[in-house]
CSV table of C-alpha atoms in Angstrom, one decimal:
chain,number,residue,atom,x,y,z
A,1,MET,CA,100.0,99.8,82.6
A,2,MET,CA,99.4,103.6,82.8
A,3,SER,CA,96.5,103.4,80.3
A,4,MET,CA,94.9,100.7,82.4
A,5,ALA,CA,95.2,102.9,85.5
A,6,ILE,CA,93.5,105.8,83.6
A,7,CYS,CA,90.7,103.4,82.5
A,8,ARG,CA,90.1,102.3,86.0
A,9,VAL,CA,89.9,105.8,87.3
A,10,ARG,CA,87.5,106.8,84.5
A,11,ALA,CA,85.3,103.9,85.3
A,12,ALA,CA,85.2,104.9,89.0
A,13,LEU,CA,84.3,108.5,88.0
A,14,LEU,CA,81.5,107.2,85.7
A,15,SER,CA,80.2,105.1,88.5
A,16,LEU,CA,80.2,108.2,90.7
A,17,SER,CA,78.2,110.1,88.2
A,18,ASN,CA,75.6,107.2,87.7
A,19,HIS,CA,75.1,107.0,91.5
A,20,LYS,CA,74.6,110.8,92.0
A,21,SER,CA,71.1,110.7,93.3
A,22,SER,CA,71.8,107.9,95.8
A,23,LEU,CA,75.0,109.7,97.0
A,24,ILE,CA,73.1,112.9,97.6
A,25,SER,CA,70.5,110.9,99.7
A,26,SER,CA,73.3,109.1,101.7
A,27,SER,CA,75.1,112.4,102.2
A,28,SER,CA,71.9,114.0,103.6
A,29,SER,CA,71.6,111.2,106.1
A,30,SER,CA,75.2,111.6,107.1
A,31,SER,CA,75.0,115.4,107.4
A,32,SER,CA,71.9,115.2,109.6
A,33,SER,CA,73.6,112.7,111.9
A,34,SER,CA,76.6,114.9,112.4
A,35,SER,CA,74.4,117.6,113.8
A,36,SER,CA,74.4,115.7,117.1
A,37,ILE,CA,78.1,116.6,117.4
A,38,ARG,CA,78.6,119.6,119.6
A,39,SER,CA,82.1,119.6,121.0
A,40,PHE,CA,85.3,117.6,121.3
A,41,SER,CA,88.0,117.3,123.9
A,42,SER,CA,91.6,116.0,123.9
A,43,SER,CA,90.5,113.0,126.1
A,44,GLN,CA,88.7,111.7,123.0
A,45,PHE,CA,92.0,110.9,121.4
A,46,GLU,CA,93.7,109.1,124.3
A,47,SER,CA,93.7,105.7,122.5
A,48,VAL,CA,94.1,105.3,118.7
A,49,GLY,CA,93.4,102.0,116.9
A,50,PHE,CA,95.1,101.4,113.5
A,51,ILE,CA,94.2,98.6,111.0
A,52,GLY,CA,96.3,97.9,108.0
A,53,LEU,CA,100.1,97.7,108.5
A,54,GLY,CA,101.3,97.6,104.9
A,55,ASN,CA,103.8,99.9,103.3
A,56,MET,CA,101.8,103.0,104.1
A,57,GLY,CA,100.0,102.1,107.3
A,58,SER,CA,103.1,100.8,109.1
A,59,ARG,CA,104.9,104.1,108.6
A,60,MET,CA,101.8,106.1,109.6
A,61,VAL,CA,101.6,104.1,112.8
A,62,THR,CA,105.2,104.8,113.6
A,63,ASN,CA,104.6,108.5,113.3
A,64,LEU,CA,101.5,108.3,115.6
A,65,VAL,CA,103.7,106.5,118.2
A,66,LYS,CA,106.4,109.2,117.8
A,67,ALA,CA,103.7,111.9,118.4
A,68,GLY,CA,102.8,110.3,121.7
A,69,TYR,CA,99.5,108.6,120.9
A,70,ASN,CA,98.6,105.3,122.6
A,71,VAL,CA,98.2,103.1,119.5
A,72,THR,CA,96.7,99.6,119.2
A,73,VAL,CA,97.2,97.8,115.9
A,74,HIS,CA,95.8,94.9,113.8
A,75,ASP,CA,96.8,93.3,110.5
A,76,ILE,CA,96.2,89.9,108.9
A,77,ASN,CA,99.9,89.7,108.4
A,78,CYS,CA,101.4,88.2,111.6
A,79,ASN,CA,104.9,89.4,110.7
A,80,ALA,CA,103.7,93.0,110.4
A,81,MET,CA,102.0,92.7,113.8
A,82,LYS,CA,105.1,91.2,115.4
A,83,LYS,CA,107.2,94.1,114.3
A,84,PHE,CA,105.0,96.5,116.3
A,85,SER,CA,104.6,94.0,119.2
A,86,ASP,CA,108.4,93.9,119.5
A,87,MET,CA,108.3,97.8,119.7
A,88,GLY,CA,105.9,97.6,122.6
A,89,VAL,CA,102.8,98.5,120.6
A,90,PRO,CA,99.7,96.5,121.7
A,91,THR,CA,98.3,94.2,119.0
A,92,LYS,CA,94.8,92.7,118.6
A,93,GLU,CA,93.6,89.7,116.7
A,94,THR,CA,90.5,91.2,115.1
A,95,PRO,CA,89.3,94.7,114.0
A,96,PHE,CA,86.5,94.4,116.6
A,97,GLU,CA,89.1,94.0,119.4
A,98,VAL,CA,90.8,97.1,118.2
A,99,ALA,CA,87.5,99.0,118.3
A,100,GLU,CA,86.9,97.9,121.8
A,101,ALA,CA,90.3,99.3,122.9
A,102,SER,CA,90.1,102.6,121.0
A,103,ASP,CA,88.6,106.1,121.0
A,104,VAL,CA,89.5,106.6,117.4
A,105,VAL,CA,90.1,103.9,114.7
A,106,ILE,CA,92.1,104.5,111.5
A,107,THR,CA,92.0,102.0,108.6
A,108,MET,CA,94.5,101.9,105.7
A,109,LEU,CA,93.6,99.0,103.4
A,110,PRO,CA,94.1,97.9,99.8
A,111,SER,CA,90.6,98.1,98.4
A,112,SER,CA,86.9,98.8,98.9
A,113,SER,CA,86.2,95.1,99.6
A,114,HIS,CA,88.8,95.0,102.4
A,115,VAL,CA,87.4,98.2,104.0
A,116,PHE,CA,83.9,96.9,103.8
A,117,ASP,CA,84.9,93.6,105.4
A,118,VAL,CA,86.9,95.2,108.2
A,119,PHE,CA,83.8,97.4,109.0
A,120,THR,CA,81.0,94.9,108.6
A,121,GLY,CA,82.6,91.4,108.5
A,122,PRO,CA,82.0,88.7,111.2
A,123,LYS,CA,84.9,90.1,113.4
A,124,GLY,CA,84.6,93.7,112.0
A,125,LEU,CA,84.5,97.0,113.7
A,126,LEU,CA,80.7,96.9,113.8
A,127,GLN,CA,80.4,93.4,115.1
A,128,GLY,CA,78.9,94.7,118.3
A,129,GLY,CA,75.7,95.8,116.5
A,130,ASN,CA,74.6,99.3,116.9
A,131,LEU,CA,76.9,100.0,119.9
A,132,LEU,CA,80.4,101.4,119.2
A,133,ARG,CA,83.2,102.2,121.6
A,134,PRO,CA,85.2,104.6,119.2
A,135,TRP,CA,83.5,107.9,118.6
A,136,LEU,CA,85.5,108.5,115.3
A,137,LEU,CA,86.3,106.1,112.5
A,138,ILE,CA,88.7,107.3,109.8
A,139,ASP,CA,89.3,105.4,106.6
A,140,SER,CA,92.5,106.5,104.8
A,141,SER,CA,92.3,103.8,102.1
A,142,THR,CA,91.9,104.8,98.4
A,143,ILE,CA,88.4,103.4,97.6
A,144,ASP,CA,85.3,104.5,95.7
A,145,PRO,CA,83.1,107.3,97.1
A,146,GLN,CA,80.1,105.0,97.1
A,147,THR,CA,81.6,102.7,99.6
A,148,SER,CA,82.8,105.6,101.8
A,149,ARG,CA,79.3,107.1,101.8
A,150,LYS,CA,77.5,103.8,102.4
A,151,LEU,CA,79.8,103.1,105.4
A,152,SER,CA,79.3,106.6,106.7
A,153,VAL,CA,75.5,106.1,106.8
A,154,THR,CA,75.9,102.7,108.5
A,155,VAL,CA,78.1,104.2,111.2
A,156,SER,CA,75.7,107.1,111.7
A,157,LYS,CA,73.0,104.6,112.6
A,158,CYS,CA,75.0,103.3,115.6
A,159,ASN,CA,75.2,104.7,119.1
A,160,LEU,CA,78.2,105.2,121.3
A,161,LYS,CA,78.9,102.8,124.1
A,162,GLY,CA,79.3,104.8,127.2
A,163,LYS,CA,79.2,108.5,127.6
A,164,LYS,CA,81.7,110.6,125.7
A,165,ASP,CA,81.1,114.2,126.8
A,166,ASN,CA,77.9,115.1,125.0
A,167,LEU,CA,78.4,113.0,121.9
A,168,VAL,CA,75.5,110.7,120.9
A,169,ILE,CA,76.6,108.9,117.8
A,170,PRO,CA,79.9,107.9,116.2
A,171,VAL,CA,81.2,109.7,113.2
A,172,MET,CA,83.1,108.5,110.1
A,173,LEU,CA,85.6,110.5,108.0
A,174,ASP,CA,87.0,109.3,104.6
A,175,ALA,CA,90.6,110.6,104.5
A,176,PRO,CA,92.7,109.1,101.7
A,177,VAL,CA,96.2,110.4,101.4
A,178,SER,CA,98.7,111.5,98.7
A,179,GLY,CA,102.5,111.3,98.9
A,180,GLY,CA,103.3,107.7,98.7
A,181,VAL,CA,105.6,105.6,101.0
A,182,LEU,CA,108.3,108.3,101.2
A,183,ALA,CA,105.8,110.9,102.5
A,184,ALA,CA,104.3,108.4,104.9
A,185,GLU,CA,107.7,107.7,106.3
A,186,ALA,CA,108.6,111.4,106.5
A,187,GLY,CA,105.2,112.4,108.0
A,188,THR,CA,104.5,114.7,105.1
A,189,LEU,CA,101.3,113.1,103.7
A,190,THR,CA,98.4,115.2,102.3
A,191,PHE,CA,95.0,114.2,103.7
A,192,MET,CA,91.8,114.8,101.6
A,193,VAL,CA,89.0,114.6,104.1
A,194,GLY,CA,85.2,114.1,103.6
A,195,GLY,CA,82.5,114.1,106.3
A,196,SER,CA,81.6,116.2,109.3
A,197,GLU,CA,83.6,119.4,109.3
A,198,GLU,CA,83.5,119.5,113.1
A,199,ALA,CA,85.0,116.1,113.3
A,200,PHE,CA,87.6,117.1,110.7
A,201,LEU,CA,88.7,120.1,112.8
A,202,ALA,CA,88.9,118.0,115.9
A,203,ALA,CA,90.9,115.3,114.2
A,204,LYS,CA,93.3,117.7,112.5
A,205,PRO,CA,96.1,117.3,115.1
A,206,LEU,CA,95.9,113.5,114.5
A,207,PHE,CA,96.2,114.0,110.7
A,208,LEU,CA,99.2,116.4,111.2
A,209,SER,CA,101.0,113.9,113.2
A,210,MET,CA,101.2,111.8,110.0
A,211,GLY,CA,101.2,114.5,107.4
A,212,LYS,CA,101.8,118.2,106.6
A,213,ASN,CA,98.6,119.1,104.7
A,214,THR,CA,94.9,118.5,105.5
A,215,ILE,CA,92.3,119.6,103.1
A,216,TYR,CA,88.6,119.5,104.0
A,217,CYS,CA,86.7,118.4,100.8
A,218,GLY,CA,83.1,118.6,102.1
A,219,LYS,CA,80.4,115.9,102.7
A,220,ALA,CA,81.0,112.2,103.3
A,221,GLY,CA,82.7,110.5,100.3
A,222,ASN,CA,84.2,113.8,99.0
A,223,GLY,CA,87.7,112.8,100.3
A,224,SER,CA,87.6,109.6,98.3
A,225,ALA,CA,86.2,111.5,95.2
A,226,ALA,CA,89.1,114.0,95.5
A,227,LYS,CA,91.6,111.2,95.6
A,228,ILE,CA,90.2,109.6,92.5
A,229,CYS,CA,90.4,112.9,90.6
A,230,ASN,CA,94.0,113.4,91.9
A,231,ASN,CA,94.9,109.9,90.6
A,232,LEU,CA,93.3,110.6,87.2
A,233,ALA,CA,95.3,113.8,86.8
A,234,MET,CA,98.5,112.1,87.8
A,235,ALA,CA,97.9,109.1,85.5
A,236,ILE,CA,97.3,111.5,82.5
A,237,SER,CA,100.5,113.4,83.4
A,238,MET,CA,102.5,110.1,83.5
A,239,LEU,CA,101.1,109.0,80.2
A,240,GLY,CA,101.9,112.4,78.6
A,241,VAL,CA,105.5,112.3,79.9
A,242,SER,CA,106.0,108.7,78.7
A,243,GLU,CA,104.7,109.6,75.2
A,244,ALA,CA,106.9,112.7,75.0
A,245,LEU,CA,110.0,110.7,76.1
A,246,ALA,CA,109.2,108.0,73.5
A,247,LEU,CA,108.8,110.6,70.7
A,248,GLY,CA,112.0,112.4,71.7
A,249,GLN,CA,114.0,109.1,71.7
A,250,SER,CA,112.6,108.2,68.3
A,251,LEU,CA,113.9,111.6,67.1
A,252,GLY,CA,117.4,111.0,68.5
A,253,ILE,CA,117.2,112.7,71.9
A,254,SER,CA,118.1,110.7,75.0
A,255,ALA,CA,115.6,110.3,77.8
A,256,SER,CA,118.0,111.9,80.3
A,257,THR,CA,118.5,115.0,78.2
A,258,LEU,CA,114.8,115.4,77.7
A,259,THR,CA,114.2,115.0,81.4
A,260,LYS,CA,116.6,117.8,82.1
A,261,VAL,CA,114.8,119.9,79.5
A,262,PHE,CA,111.4,119.1,81.0
A,263,ASN,CA,112.5,120.0,84.5
A,264,SER,CA,113.9,123.3,83.4
A,265,SER,CA,110.8,124.2,81.4
A,266,SER,CA,107.0,124.3,81.4
A,267,ALA,CA,106.8,120.5,81.2
A,268,ARG,CA,108.1,120.1,84.7
A,269,CYS,CA,105.8,117.9,86.8
A,270,TRP,CA,105.9,115.3,89.6
A,271,MET,CA,106.7,112.6,87.1
A,272,THR,CA,109.7,114.3,85.5
A,273,VAL,CA,111.1,115.1,88.9
A,274,ILE,CA,110.8,111.5,89.9
A,275,ILE,CA,112.5,110.3,86.7
A,276,GLN,CA,115.5,112.6,87.2
A,277,PHE,CA,115.7,111.6,90.9
A,278,LEU,CA,115.9,107.9,89.9
A,279,GLU,CA,118.6,108.4,87.3
């Protein structure tokens, strides 16, 4: 299973390399569009839309509500929506309806195809053509950088519906997270963010209501690229620990004893800590 995960990440990195020229072109378009951003105000965060109420998203929404944001949610799972409806959180039937009710929309979805559909599908965020109500779209899903950059360019070609200070066009940030469900629940996620630096700085309070670390990674798609690299390093670490445990047991040392050795020595890592925690 771990070797399959490594292969998938390697394939994504290879794809990233093969698309280098097109990514640079897309990034240039995105960078030029962000030049129209001049300033932000707290009023631009009055209403937050959130799409994707799974294990991660549901906990992120809970922390946004605790932080005092007016949140509107959507998910294809009716039970997930009912949970928040019972809490008094407004729900919408489509991503487009969420967009129409929000200044900022955050998506947390399983894959690139889900993200693309939520943005560009028949009832997606961009259903209204080139006019958008939200000035900022944040995707926190773990997807490939190509999709993040393609969507960023698409969003940059839209115009804002109604005047929002001196903003002219909407902005997109790719902001995948690290930390898993426990960190999502505790509000200690790490956000890796790509896109306009001005938008990143403006959205930082929003990120910090769901996490404890925000790292600006550069141009559009760089947040997604950073997440892929992080996952590759983690998968290699997991594979190495597994092989070491298998070798140790074949030589007569118990896994629990080896784990104690690892966590008291130079082999200590996230994987060894988790193993000992689960024992």
